[in-house]
Amino acid sequence: MKFNLKYLIAGLVCAVIIAGIGVSSYISAMSVNEIRGLKGMIEEAKEEANAPEDPEYVKIGEVYEIKPTKNISDAYISGDESALTDDEKKTLQLASEVIKEVVKDDMSLYEKEKALYDWVTKNISNEYEGMGANPQQLAEPGSVLVTKTAVCVGFATTYKLLVNMIGIDCMVEHDFEKSHSWDVLKLDDGCWYICDCYMGVSARMANFNLNQEYALANHSFDVSQYPVANGMKYFPAFNEKKDIYKPEDVIKLMAEFIEGKSDFMSIGLKKTSTSNAALEYLISGISSRVELKNAYLDYSVSNVKIDGVEYTLALISKSTMNEGYEEIPEETIEKYDRLLDHQFGEMEGGDDGDSGDDDETDYTEAMG
């Protein structure tokens, strides 16, 4: 049942009246119209409180609202936009232009979905600093398709609208605190998949059509509230994985990946008691030793059970640096390393320079 402030206030008024001055004495002092007005307010509040909620409408804290867009996608499918508001018609036009640009008639449903996912993750930015005057514009498809900027909610609602328009069933999922949102959608195999467009901006394929078991490694949510994402047919991170048979095999694959043109690779290793920790350690070690131009290695490692077989699956992406990112000069890094070593001791196995007696850094001045 929905919380209704008007209902609560009316109830409290009645409670105070009854407890404080008695029913009969108060009623005698009230006009008939006042009594009818109070009764009407209570009845109206009851109707609102008991009215069915729109499952598409979600309040995110006190900042964002997810508003229903089914009428927009229905209008696209039917070709009848007469029932839409002017703002909804504008949203429909913008979304239709995206679909016209990237979706072709000879594509499969999966190919259409992938084309829309690629468009959203390549054309919408999650760098929204300085746009806080009207935060709701970062959450609504109509505004997002104009500004090309969104928070996670805006990515989720925009992608949902686009795939709904091409006939894909989709809903927005949230973590427990509603601090992050993404999509879960149903494809033509009858199975559900998880897509996180917001995270996909920096690691596209690592967040596309995930199986729920893998997604839970990086997403925390109430699984009882959403469809189970158990799809495998269109889970490319698993289906296109490179199998290895011992953890150290990842070294050669990573070297080839770093030198190659591909921006994504997935690696599968049959799970053992140490496979997860071993892959995590090796990939982390490689990442810390490699410098990419205007990019960095983004990776996740988790265990997933597929067809009764347990795998440790690693997803690695070459993620582009955000526009405006500036690397710290090498000499500044060396200075910072000396300061950290002086204050906290050298890192085990560290090779960040000699910090012996000949170090002439003025630590007092450097640390302010």
CSV table of C-alpha atoms in Angstrom, one decimal, residues 30-39:
chain,number,residue,atom,x,y,z
A,30,MET,CA,-18.3,21.6,13.5
A,31,SER,CA,-20.5,22.5,10.6
A,32,VAL,CA,-22.1,19.8,8.5
A,33,ASN,CA,-19.9,21.0,5.6
A,34,GLU,CA,-16.7,20.6,7.6
A,35,ILE,CA,-17.6,17.1,8.6
A,36,ARG,CA,-18.4,16.2,5.0
A,37,GLY,CA,-15.2,17.7,3.9
A,38,LEU,CA,-13.1,15.8,6.3
A,39,LYS,CA,-14.9,12.6,5.5
